[in-house]
Every structure is written in C-alpha cells, then in structure tokens.
C-alpha cells in the first residue's frame, strides 16, 4: 500500500493579465479546481484586470512584472526575427528571478497558459528542475502564426512539455503527430448556473457579436453582412461588443470607416468593452461568431448558447465541435443548419448575411435550435468535466515525465535491449 498520493502544487503562468479568451478560460478552470481542492495558483507576467478576476474566483495570483513591451507585442509581430530577439533578451533577464520564485512557491508542476509564456516556461522549468505542461489555446498553424513561429512552437511541443492539453481536437490536430500520446483535449468549460430565461424586448431585432476586436474575429465580415441584411430587413440593428486588446487598435478604428463606406453606420452600434457579457448575449436575438480564420475553440459560443441565444458561427477550427458535435450537417454547404445553430463558410460575408436573414425570418425555428443548444452545453461542456480531465492530465505529467522525444527514445532503447 502506498497510501494517498501527495497532492501536487501547480503554478500556472500567463504572460498577460488582460482578459483574453485563454485568460478567461484559465480563471474558470483554476476556480473550479480550487473548489475541488487542487492547489493551483497563477503567476502573471504583468498587471491587469485578470488579477481581480482570479481573486474573485478564489485563485491566488502573483504578479512578476516583465517588461510590458513583451505582452504588448502583437502575436504576428512577436515572431519577426527582430522583435523576437529583442523580446527574448528582455525576458531572459527575468529568468533567474522566475526560477527562484518557482522554487520559493514550492510548485511541483508548471503550466504555461499562453504561447509567450510557454517560451519562457520552457527555459525556466528545466532550470528550476520542474516538469511543465503546455495548456494550448492556439492553433499552431501558418494561417494564424508566422511560419518560423510554427516551426519553433511545433519543435517545442515535441521536446519541451511533459504533457500538452489542447482546448479542442482542432488545436490538437495542428501538433506534430508524435506528441499524440502526450496530448489530452480539455474543452474550456462553461459555468453552469440555473438556465437563463429570455425576456421579450421592444424594437427591431438585434444581431450581435461579442469578443475581442481583431481581424481574426471577423468584425469586418460582420459589418459587410449587416450591409446586405438591411436591404431586406431594414429594422435590424447590429451590435459589436468588445475592444481591441492586443495592439489591434488600427483595425478597430478602420471598422467605423468600413461601416460608413458601406452605408451601414446608422444600424451598427460599437458598444465597446462590457463587464457583463452574459447580459449582452441574452439581449441579442441572434449571436454571430464571425472568425474568418479557424478559431481554436470559441468559448463565447458556449456562453451565447447558455444564454439561450440562437447562434451563427463560421465552420472552421474548433467551432464545429460545439455547433455540430455529432457532425450531422452538410460540410459543403455555405450555410448549414445543425441541431444547435447555423454554420457558415469562414470569411464569406454573403453566406453570413443569408444565415442572419433566415434566422430573423423564422425566429421560432431559431429559438428551437437555441433551446437544444442550451441543454447540450449544460450536459457536455460543464467546467467540472473539463477540470477533471485537466486534473488527471496534471497528475499524469507529474508522475510520468515523458516528453514525446523521451518516449520515443525509450521505445528505441527497449527494442535494442530485447
Ligand atoms: C483562445 C482561443 C479561443 C478559445 C479560448 C479558450 O482565446 O482563441 O478560441 O475559446 O482561447 O480556450
């Protein structure tokens, strides 16, 4: 008998304290795990609103201020040779202090929750003699990241972490095949409260988007679709909720010009950042997720479904795992109905307009699908389920510290010695 295994202490690291999707997912996950009695705390490499969110969720957070210019470098620029080298040198200065911090906190396992933090943790963890887990919220693919970044991050996935946790099967599919046995999929779960009831509202229908304002999220395509929809449904209003977070302010500014040049400025409302996304989502008659590039997962879709709002989303990346989990819809159709919403071809504003038009024209059928979706999210995407997957992956990483390379070498060794 070995008795109960010692509970492990986990330190999750994120380079930013802004409220991006990966950071919101971390807050939910760590909050749930702490409630389940897991000793997880968070190290942030800069100050920001995430600190208060973590505190509210009962998760201890420590800030180790890195040079703020590192977090501010947009993802596409971060891997250009010049800025990569400069940021590398900026972070290198923090390495000894971070190694000390990991030891002082008595962390057994380190979790990197963002791409930038993974690069740092890959150096800090071996120096602190700790294993690390990469919680991956991004697709490692060239439609999303520069080619050198893809090469670098894929190599890191093979030699670095003891375990990788991907936020969707689509994300997992972007990793080298040899990482397969070291990778688990844990969906970013949703907090399941009492089912939301929708209230009737006055005025024309509201079609809304909610999320970070960025070319990867498709606010421009949404505006193009709006300009088409109002030709036949002129009472419709379009609400864009969210702000640019990671150096994408030029895109956000250009959206207003786009709306004006398409003659849609009077029907589009730029609502800015919201502290109450659930209320916003519940106020939409249709929710649109318009990412023109494959979205790694799309947790806001879960939130819209939980609010009981009909969903239209682009068919790419991890999104079909939410909107069409049983793969019942026609993959070739540019507008495809599923049991839980509508999937449209990514980047196709005309298809998006058609899907919005159909939802508005038949609100009863849209509401039926929304009710199915609400039930489905409550049963399949509970954060408690995701937390259990993550918890056992952490335990496994701690006990069986094998990167893909180590597993491969052991296999070769075993074969030779047979
Ligand atoms: C990132 C991804 C998003 C995902 C979230 C949580 O923000 O872009 O698709 O929902 O992380 O995993």
GROMACS .gro file of C-alpha atoms and ligand atoms in nm:
model
  430
    1UNK     CA    1   0.000   0.000   0.000
    2UNK     CA    2   0.135   0.339  -0.090
    3UNK     CA    3  -0.144   0.541   0.079
    4UNK     CA    4  -0.292   0.851  -0.076
    5UNK     CA    5  -0.067   1.021  -0.331
    6UNK     CA    6   0.060   1.360  -0.215
    7UNK     CA    7  -0.146   1.643  -0.364
    8UNK     CA    8   0.062   1.834  -0.616
    9UNK     CA    9   0.108   2.208  -0.619
   10UNK     CA   10   0.063   2.368  -0.958
   11UNK     CA   11   0.173   2.708  -1.082
   12UNK     CA   12   0.001   2.832  -1.399
   13UNK     CA   13   0.184   3.108  -1.586
   14UNK     CA   14   0.035   3.359  -1.828
   15UNK     CA   15   0.227   3.644  -1.991
   16UNK     CA   16  -0.069   3.880  -1.980
   17UNK     CA   17  -0.327   3.992  -1.726
   18UNK     CA   18  -0.561   4.121  -1.999
   19UNK     CA   19  -0.894   3.942  -2.034
   20UNK     CA   20  -0.828   3.739  -2.346
   21UNK     CA   21  -1.008   3.410  -2.409
   22UNK     CA   22  -0.724   3.194  -2.276
   23UNK     CA   23  -0.712   3.402  -1.959
   24UNK     CA   24  -1.089   3.382  -1.904
   25UNK     CA   25  -1.069   3.005  -1.955
   26UNK     CA   26  -0.784   2.983  -1.703
   27UNK     CA   27  -0.984   3.176  -1.444
   28UNK     CA   28  -1.281   2.942  -1.479
   29UNK     CA   29  -1.067   2.631  -1.474
   30UNK     CA   30  -0.847   2.732  -1.180
   31UNK     CA   31  -1.153   2.849  -0.984
   32UNK     CA   32  -1.320   2.511  -1.033
   33UNK     CA   33  -1.002   2.319  -0.949
   34UNK     CA   34  -0.953   2.517  -0.627
   35UNK     CA   35  -1.311   2.433  -0.531
   36UNK     CA   36  -1.220   2.069  -0.597
   37UNK     CA   37  -0.931   2.106  -0.352
   38UNK     CA   38  -0.644   2.133  -0.604
   39UNK     CA   39  -0.357   2.361  -0.502
   40UNK     CA   40  -0.327   2.577  -0.811
   41UNK     CA   41  -0.206   2.933  -0.819
   42UNK     CA   42  -0.131   3.171  -1.103
   43UNK     CA   43   0.176   3.372  -1.193
   44UNK     CA   44   0.109   3.666  -1.422
   45UNK     CA   45   0.387   3.846  -1.601
   46UNK     CA   46   0.221   4.187  -1.581
   47UNK     CA   47  -0.062   4.372  -1.408
   48UNK     CA   48  -0.418   4.393  -1.540
   49UNK     CA   49  -0.787   4.314  -1.484
   50UNK     CA   50  -0.724   3.939  -1.468
   51UNK     CA   51  -0.577   3.983  -1.119
   52UNK     CA   52  -0.914   4.087  -0.975
   53UNK     CA   53  -1.098   3.817  -1.172
   54UNK     CA   54  -0.871   3.549  -1.029
   55UNK     CA   55  -0.913   3.686  -0.680
   56UNK     CA   56  -1.293   3.680  -0.719
   57UNK     CA   57  -1.269   3.318  -0.834
   58UNK     CA   58  -1.069   3.229  -0.522
   59UNK     CA   59  -0.742   3.175  -0.709
   60UNK     CA   60  -0.423   3.319  -0.557
   61UNK     CA   61  -0.234   3.526  -0.815
   62UNK     CA   62   0.118   3.663  -0.801
   63UNK     CA   63   0.248   3.921  -1.045
   64UNK     CA   64   0.605   3.922  -1.165
   65UNK     CA   65   0.629   4.233  -1.375
   66UNK     CA   66   0.805   4.157  -1.703
   67UNK     CA   67   0.883   4.437  -1.940
   68UNK     CA   68   0.528   4.542  -2.053
   69UNK     CA   69   0.654   4.577  -2.410
   70UNK     CA   70   0.668   4.196  -2.433
   71UNK     CA   71   0.297   4.149  -2.366
   72UNK     CA   72   0.215   4.442  -2.591
   73UNK     CA   73   0.384   4.292  -2.900
   74UNK     CA   74   0.103   4.159  -3.124
   75UNK     CA   75   0.116   3.786  -3.198
   76UNK     CA   76   0.203   3.834  -3.568
   77UNK     CA   77   0.489   4.070  -3.485
   78UNK     CA   78   0.621   3.872  -3.189
   79UNK     CA   79   0.791   3.613  -3.411
   80UNK     CA   80   0.956   3.850  -3.659
   81UNK     CA   81   1.329   3.791  -3.612
   82UNK     CA   82   1.396   4.147  -3.483
   83UNK     CA   83   1.120   4.166  -3.222
   84UNK     CA   84   1.165   3.803  -3.128
   85UNK     CA   85   1.530   3.861  -3.041
   86UNK     CA   86   1.460   4.184  -2.854
   87UNK     CA   87   1.177   4.023  -2.654
   88UNK     CA   88   1.390   3.716  -2.593
   89UNK     CA   89   1.662   3.931  -2.437
   90UNK     CA   90   1.403   4.126  -2.237
   91UNK     CA   91   1.258   3.804  -2.094
   92UNK     CA   92   1.597   3.640  -2.042
   93UNK     CA   93   1.668   3.898  -1.775
   94UNK     CA   94   1.368   3.773  -1.577
   95UNK     CA   95   1.465   3.405  -1.589
   96UNK     CA   96   1.676   3.383  -1.269
   97UNK     CA   97   1.408   3.562  -1.065
   98UNK     CA   98   1.137   3.336  -1.205
   99UNK     CA   99   1.340   3.024  -1.126
  100UNK     CA  100   1.374   3.147  -0.768
  101UNK     CA  101   1.002   3.221  -0.750
  102UNK     CA  102   0.906   2.873  -0.871
  103UNK     CA  103   1.126   2.721  -0.602
  104UNK     CA  104   1.002   2.953  -0.327
  105UNK     CA  105   0.640   2.878  -0.411
  106UNK     CA  106   0.718   2.508  -0.386
  107UNK     CA  107   0.549   2.442  -0.721
  108UNK     CA  108   0.574   2.078  -0.836
  109UNK     CA  109   0.444   2.141  -1.183
  110UNK     CA  110   0.435   2.450  -1.405
  111UNK     CA  111   0.159   2.512  -1.658
  112UNK     CA  112   0.211   2.756  -1.945
  113UNK     CA  113  -0.124   2.905  -2.047
  114UNK     CA  114  -0.015   3.116  -2.346
  115UNK     CA  115   0.229   3.089  -2.637
  116UNK     CA  116   0.459   3.358  -2.500
  117UNK     CA  117   0.459   3.209  -2.152
  118UNK     CA  118   0.540   2.866  -2.299
  119UNK     CA  119   0.861   3.004  -2.448
  120UNK     CA  120   0.962   3.134  -2.108
  121UNK     CA  121   0.847   2.833  -1.909
  122UNK     CA  122   1.042   2.607  -2.146
  123UNK     CA  123   1.357   2.775  -2.012
  124UNK     CA  124   1.251   2.833  -1.651
  125UNK     CA  125   1.113   2.484  -1.580
  126UNK     CA  126   1.430   2.283  -1.655
  127UNK     CA  127   1.641   2.535  -1.464
  128UNK     CA  128   1.407   2.503  -1.164
  129UNK     CA  129   1.407   2.123  -1.220
  130UNK     CA  130   1.033   2.109  -1.264
  131UNK     CA  131   0.817   1.945  -1.528
  132UNK     CA  132   0.581   2.157  -1.728
  133UNK     CA  133   0.250   2.126  -1.904
  134UNK     CA  134   0.155   2.333  -2.204
  135UNK     CA  135  -0.211   2.435  -2.197
  136UNK     CA  136  -0.258   2.523  -2.559
  137UNK     CA  137  -0.533   2.767  -2.660
  138UNK     CA  138  -0.400   2.843  -3.010
  139UNK     CA  139  -0.372   2.651  -3.334
  140UNK     CA  140  -0.006   2.609  -3.426
  141UNK     CA  141  -0.068   2.674  -3.795
  142UNK     CA  142   0.053   2.913  -4.064
  143UNK     CA  143  -0.292   3.067  -4.122
  144UNK     CA  144  -0.266   3.200  -3.768
  145UNK     CA  145   0.104   3.242  -3.694
  146UNK     CA  146   0.417   3.323  -3.896
  147UNK     CA  147   0.594   3.018  -4.044
  148UNK     CA  148   0.901   3.044  -3.817
  149UNK     CA  149   0.676   3.056  -3.513
  150UNK     CA  150   0.500   2.742  -3.627
  151UNK     CA  151   0.833   2.561  -3.671
  152UNK     CA  152   0.961   2.679  -3.337
  153UNK     CA  153   0.643   2.601  -3.142
  154UNK     CA  154   0.597   2.258  -3.303
  155UNK     CA  155   0.954   2.167  -3.211
  156UNK     CA  156   0.893   2.292  -2.861
  157UNK     CA  157   0.580   2.075  -2.838
  158UNK     CA  158   0.796   1.769  -2.911
  159UNK     CA  159   1.090   1.833  -2.681
  160UNK     CA  160   0.953   2.058  -2.409
  161UNK     CA  161   0.644   1.976  -2.207
  162UNK     CA  162   0.569   1.656  -2.019
  163UNK     CA  163   0.209   1.695  -2.133
  164UNK     CA  164   0.007   1.914  -2.368
  165UNK     CA  165  -0.356   1.999  -2.302
  166UNK     CA  166  -0.533   2.129  -2.613
  167UNK     CA  167  -0.856   2.328  -2.593
  168UNK     CA  168  -1.009   2.140  -2.890
  169UNK     CA  169  -0.944   1.848  -3.123
  170UNK     CA  170  -0.884   2.106  -3.398
  171UNK     CA  171  -0.598   2.254  -3.195
  172UNK     CA  172  -0.461   1.910  -3.118
  173UNK     CA  173  -0.458   1.832  -3.491
  174UNK     CA  174  -0.209   2.116  -3.551
  175UNK     CA  175   0.058   1.947  -3.336
  176UNK     CA  176   0.319   1.703  -3.468
  177UNK     CA  177   0.183   1.351  -3.468
  178UNK     CA  178   0.449   1.218  -3.231
  179UNK     CA  179   0.306   1.432  -2.948
  180UNK     CA  180  -0.015   1.228  -2.967
  181UNK     CA  181   0.031   1.014  -2.658
  182UNK     CA  182   0.131   1.322  -2.457
  183UNK     CA  183  -0.171   1.527  -2.553
  184UNK     CA  184  -0.518   1.546  -2.397
  185UNK     CA  185  -0.816   1.755  -2.507
  186UNK     CA  186  -0.997   1.955  -2.239
  187UNK     CA  187  -1.263   2.192  -2.368
  188UNK     CA  188  -1.280   2.528  -2.193
  189UNK     CA  189  -1.592   2.455  -1.993
  190UNK     CA  190  -1.880   2.681  -1.904
  191UNK     CA  191  -2.012   2.775  -1.561
  192UNK     CA  192  -2.349   2.606  -1.543
  193UNK     CA  193  -2.592   2.817  -1.338
  194UNK     CA  194  -2.973   2.798  -1.346
  195UNK     CA  195  -3.096   2.802  -1.709
  196UNK     CA  196  -3.124   3.157  -1.839
  197UNK     CA  197  -3.476   3.275  -1.928
  198UNK     CA  198  -3.512   3.512  -2.219
  199UNK     CA  199  -3.728   3.820  -2.189
  200UNK     CA  200  -3.922   3.984  -2.469
  201UNK     CA  201  -3.790   4.321  -2.583
  202UNK     CA  202  -3.932   4.612  -2.780
  203UNK     CA  203  -3.791   4.740  -3.107
  204UNK     CA  204  -3.634   4.569  -3.409
  205UNK     CA  205  -3.419   4.257  -3.381
  206UNK     CA  206  -3.063   4.288  -3.256
  207UNK     CA  207  -2.785   4.082  -3.411
  208UNK     CA  208  -2.470   4.089  -3.205
  209UNK     CA  209  -2.106   3.995  -3.183
  210UNK     CA  210  -1.911   3.981  -2.859
  211UNK     CA  211  -1.539   3.941  -2.815
  212UNK     CA  212  -1.201   4.092  -2.871
  213UNK     CA  213  -1.196   4.327  -3.170
  214UNK     CA  214  -0.940   4.179  -3.408
  215UNK     CA  215  -0.908   4.081  -3.775
  216UNK     CA  216  -0.906   3.718  -3.655
  217UNK     CA  217  -1.255   3.761  -3.503
  218UNK     CA  218  -1.424   3.897  -3.818
  219UNK     CA  219  -1.595   4.220  -3.716
  220UNK     CA  220  -1.531   4.345  -4.072
  221UNK     CA  221  -1.715   4.049  -4.226
  222UNK     CA  222  -1.998   4.110  -3.979
  223UNK     CA  223  -2.031   4.471  -4.097
  224UNK     CA  224  -2.030   4.357  -4.461
  225UNK     CA  225  -2.306   4.107  -4.382
  226UNK     CA  226  -2.503   4.376  -4.197
  227UNK     CA  227  -2.495   4.598  -4.506
  228UNK     CA  228  -2.653   4.313  -4.705
  229UNK     CA  229  -2.916   4.218  -4.443
  230UNK     CA  230  -3.058   4.570  -4.409
  231UNK     CA  231  -3.151   4.574  -4.778
  232UNK     CA  232  -3.432   4.329  -4.697
  233UNK     CA  233  -3.468   4.361  -4.318
  234UNK     CA  234  -3.411   4.733  -4.255
  235UNK     CA  235  -3.532   4.732  -3.891
  236UNK     CA  236  -3.240   4.508  -3.784
  237UNK     CA  237  -2.973   4.655  -3.557
  238UNK     CA  238  -2.618   4.523  -3.525
  239UNK     CA  239  -2.423   4.550  -3.203
  240UNK     CA  240  -2.047   4.496  -3.177
  241UNK     CA  241  -1.943   4.442  -2.816
  242UNK     CA  242  -1.572   4.425  -2.729
  243UNK     CA  243  -1.248   4.615  -2.757
  244UNK     CA  244  -0.907   4.572  -2.917
  245UNK     CA  245  -0.682   4.410  -2.659
  246UNK     CA  246  -0.355   4.305  -2.816
  247UNK     CA  247  -0.236   4.602  -3.025
  248UNK     CA  248  -0.512   4.589  -3.286
  249UNK     CA  249  -0.647   4.942  -3.245
  250UNK     CA  250  -0.593   5.034  -3.612
  251UNK     CA  251  -0.831   4.757  -3.714
  252UNK     CA  252  -1.088   4.875  -3.458
  253UNK     CA  253  -1.067   5.232  -3.594
  254UNK     CA  254  -1.097   5.116  -3.955
  255UNK     CA  255  -1.424   4.935  -3.877
  256UNK     CA  256  -1.610   5.264  -3.838
  257UNK     CA  257  -1.488   5.381  -4.176
  258UNK     CA  258  -1.596   5.047  -4.325
  259UNK     CA  259  -1.944   5.082  -4.178
  260UNK     CA  260  -1.976   5.433  -4.320
  261UNK     CA  261  -1.850   5.340  -4.664
  262UNK     CA  262  -2.099   5.050  -4.681
  263UNK     CA  263  -2.384   5.284  -4.581
  264UNK     CA  264  -2.442   5.082  -4.261
  265UNK     CA  265  -2.322   5.327  -3.996
  266UNK     CA  266  -2.674   5.405  -3.872
  267UNK     CA  267  -2.756   5.040  -3.797
  268UNK     CA  268  -2.425   4.941  -3.637
  269UNK     CA  269  -2.350   5.018  -3.277
  270UNK     CA  270  -1.999   4.992  -3.138
  271UNK     CA  271  -2.071   4.918  -2.774
  272UNK     CA  272  -1.710   4.882  -2.656
  273UNK     CA  273  -1.594   4.662  -2.370
  274UNK     CA  274  -1.863   4.506  -2.150
  275UNK     CA  275  -1.829   4.389  -1.791
  276UNK     CA  276  -2.146   4.187  -1.820
  277UNK     CA  277  -2.115   3.966  -2.127
  278UNK     CA  278  -2.398   3.732  -2.021
  279UNK     CA  279  -2.648   4.018  -2.014
  280UNK     CA  280  -2.525   4.138  -2.353
  281UNK     CA  281  -2.557   3.790  -2.502
  282UNK     CA  282  -2.905   3.743  -2.358
  283UNK     CA  283  -3.007   4.074  -2.519
  284UNK     CA  284  -2.920   3.958  -2.873
  285UNK     CA  285  -3.184   3.796  -3.094
  286UNK     CA  286  -2.903   3.633  -3.291
  287UNK     CA  287  -2.542   3.586  -3.186
  288UNK     CA  288  -2.275   3.583  -3.456
  289UNK     CA  289  -1.928   3.435  -3.429
  290UNK     CA  290  -1.756   3.550  -3.746
  291UNK     CA  291  -1.390   3.441  -3.724
  292UNK     CA  292  -1.259   3.432  -4.083
  293UNK     CA  293  -0.955   3.227  -3.975
  294UNK     CA  294  -1.009   2.895  -3.796
  295UNK     CA  295  -1.095   2.970  -3.435
  296UNK     CA  296  -0.909   2.743  -3.190
  297UNK     CA  297  -1.227   2.680  -2.989
  298UNK     CA  298  -1.465   2.976  -2.937
  299UNK     CA  299  -1.584   2.968  -2.575
  300UNK     CA  300  -1.807   3.273  -2.628
  301UNK     CA  301  -2.027   3.043  -2.838
  302UNK     CA  302  -2.089   2.833  -2.527
  303UNK     CA  303  -2.183   3.147  -2.336
  304UNK     CA  304  -2.428   3.256  -2.606
  305UNK     CA  305  -2.583   2.909  -2.610
  306UNK     CA  306  -2.615   2.911  -2.232
  307UNK     CA  307  -2.794   3.245  -2.258
  308UNK     CA  308  -3.044   3.075  -2.490
  309UNK     CA  309  -2.948   3.293  -2.788
  310UNK     CA  310  -2.955   3.148  -3.143
  311UNK     CA  311  -2.600   3.106  -3.276
  312UNK     CA  312  -2.450   3.153  -3.621
  313UNK     CA  313  -2.080   3.065  -3.641
  314UNK     CA  314  -1.812   3.007  -3.901
  315UNK     CA  315  -1.729   2.647  -3.985
  316UNK     CA  316  -1.357   2.624  -3.909
  317UNK     CA  317  -1.118   2.523  -3.633
  318UNK     CA  318  -1.280   2.404  -3.311
  319UNK     CA  319  -1.618   2.572  -3.372
  320UNK     CA  320  -1.791   2.269  -3.532
  321UNK     CA  321  -1.702   2.070  -3.218
  322UNK     CA  322  -1.952   2.298  -3.041
  323UNK     CA  323  -2.213   2.376  -3.304
  324UNK     CA  324  -2.214   2.039  -3.480
  325UNK     CA  325  -2.062   1.790  -3.235
  326UNK     CA  326  -2.225   1.489  -3.400
  327UNK     CA  327  -2.125   1.606  -3.750
  328UNK     CA  328  -2.476   1.593  -3.887
  329UNK     CA  329  -2.463   1.900  -4.113
  330UNK     CA  330  -2.357   1.919  -4.477
  331UNK     CA  331  -1.988   2.025  -4.475
  332UNK     CA  332  -2.004   2.154  -4.832
  333UNK     CA  333  -2.295   2.389  -4.785
  334UNK     CA  334  -2.201   2.755  -4.730
  335UNK     CA  335  -2.495   2.787  -4.487
  336UNK     CA  336  -2.566   2.468  -4.294
  337UNK     CA  337  -2.823   2.419  -4.022
  338UNK     CA  338  -2.733   2.192  -3.733
  339UNK     CA  339  -2.937   2.077  -3.436
  340UNK     CA  340  -2.780   2.357  -3.231
  341UNK     CA  341  -2.728   2.653  -3.465
  342UNK     CA  342  -2.606   2.754  -3.809
  343UNK     CA  343  -2.258   2.706  -3.957
  344UNK     CA  344  -2.139   2.930  -4.240
  345UNK     CA  345  -1.825   2.928  -4.454
  346UNK     CA  346  -1.549   3.124  -4.280
  347UNK     CA  347  -1.479   3.464  -4.434
  348UNK     CA  348  -1.794   3.455  -4.656
  349UNK     CA  349  -1.995   3.768  -4.570
  350UNK     CA  350  -2.269   3.681  -4.822
  351UNK     CA  351  -2.327   3.341  -4.658
  352UNK     CA  352  -2.327   3.510  -4.317
  353UNK     CA  353  -2.589   3.759  -4.437
  354UNK     CA  354  -2.801   3.475  -4.572
  355UNK     CA  355  -2.781   3.288  -4.238
  356UNK     CA  356  -2.874   3.601  -4.041
  357UNK     CA  357  -3.163   3.669  -4.279
  358UNK     CA  358  -3.300   3.313  -4.236
  359UNK     CA  359  -3.275   3.324  -3.855
  360UNK     CA  360  -3.461   3.655  -3.844
  361UNK     CA  361  -3.723   3.531  -4.088
  362UNK     CA  362  -3.802   3.219  -3.882
  363UNK     CA  363  -3.746   3.308  -3.516
  364UNK     CA  364  -3.941   3.005  -3.391
  365UNK     CA  365  -3.708   2.755  -3.554
  366UNK     CA  366  -3.407   2.958  -3.440
  367UNK     CA  367  -3.541   2.950  -3.083
  368UNK     CA  368  -3.591   2.573  -3.104
  369UNK     CA  369  -3.227   2.521  -3.202
  370UNK     CA  370  -3.120   2.763  -2.928
  371UNK     CA  371  -3.312   2.562  -2.668
  372UNK     CA  372  -3.144   2.240  -2.790
  373UNK     CA  373  -2.807   2.416  -2.769
  374UNK     CA  374  -2.871   2.538  -2.415
  375UNK     CA  375  -2.945   2.182  -2.300
  376UNK     CA  376  -2.647   2.041  -2.491
  377UNK     CA  377  -2.396   2.290  -2.339
  378UNK     CA  378  -2.527   2.220  -1.992
  379UNK     CA  379  -2.465   1.848  -2.034
  380UNK     CA  380  -2.149   1.839  -2.249
  381UNK     CA  381  -1.946   2.145  -2.156
  382UNK     CA  382  -1.969   2.168  -1.779
  383UNK     CA  383  -1.647   2.318  -1.637
  384UNK     CA  384  -1.644   2.043  -1.375
  385UNK     CA  385  -1.589   1.785  -1.651
  386UNK     CA  386  -1.302   1.985  -1.808
  387UNK     CA  387  -1.145   2.034  -1.466
  388UNK     CA  388  -1.143   1.659  -1.408
  389UNK     CA  389  -0.965   1.596  -1.742
  390UNK     CA  390  -0.707   1.863  -1.661
  391UNK     CA  391  -0.654   1.738  -1.311
  392UNK     CA  392  -0.577   1.385  -1.423
  393UNK     CA  393  -0.351   1.513  -1.705
  394UNK     CA  394  -0.154   1.717  -1.448
  395UNK     CA  395  -0.120   1.414  -1.224
  396UNK     CA  396  -0.002   1.204  -1.514
  397UNK     CA  397   0.252   1.468  -1.620
  398UNK     CA  398   0.386   1.484  -1.267
  399UNK     CA  399   0.421   1.108  -1.230
  400UNK     CA  400   0.529   1.010  -1.581
  401UNK     CA  401   0.758   1.285  -1.701
  402UNK     CA  402   0.793   1.187  -2.061
  403UNK     CA  403   0.814   1.430  -2.347
  404UNK     CA  404   0.741   1.285  -2.691
  405UNK     CA  405   1.117   1.261  -2.756
  406UNK     CA  406   1.182   1.076  -2.431
  407UNK     CA  407   0.903   0.829  -2.503
  408UNK     CA  408   1.045   0.772  -2.850
  409UNK     CA  409   1.398   0.716  -2.718
  410UNK     CA  410   1.275   0.477  -2.456
  411UNK     CA  411   1.095   0.281  -2.723
  412UNK     CA  412   1.420   0.257  -2.923
  413UNK     CA  413   1.609   0.154  -2.613
  414UNK     CA  414   1.351  -0.111  -2.522
  415UNK     CA  415   1.371  -0.253  -2.873
  416UNK     CA  416   1.750  -0.275  -2.869
  417UNK     CA  417   1.762  -0.443  -2.533
  418UNK     CA  418   1.501  -0.702  -2.624
  419LIG     C1  419  -0.825   3.147  -2.706
  419LIG     C2  420  -0.883   3.099  -2.838
  419LIG     C3  421  -1.034   3.074  -2.827
  419LIG     C4  422  -1.064   2.987  -2.707
  419LIG     C5  423  -1.001   3.042  -2.581
  419LIG     C6  424  -1.019   2.950  -2.462
  419LIG     O1  425  -0.869   3.276  -2.680
  419LIG     O2  426  -0.858   3.195  -2.940
  419LIG     O3  427  -1.081   3.012  -2.944
  419LIG     O4  428  -1.204   2.977  -2.690
  419LIG     O5  429  -0.863   3.061  -2.600
  419LIG     O6  430  -0.953   2.826  -2.481
   0.00000   0.00000   0.00000
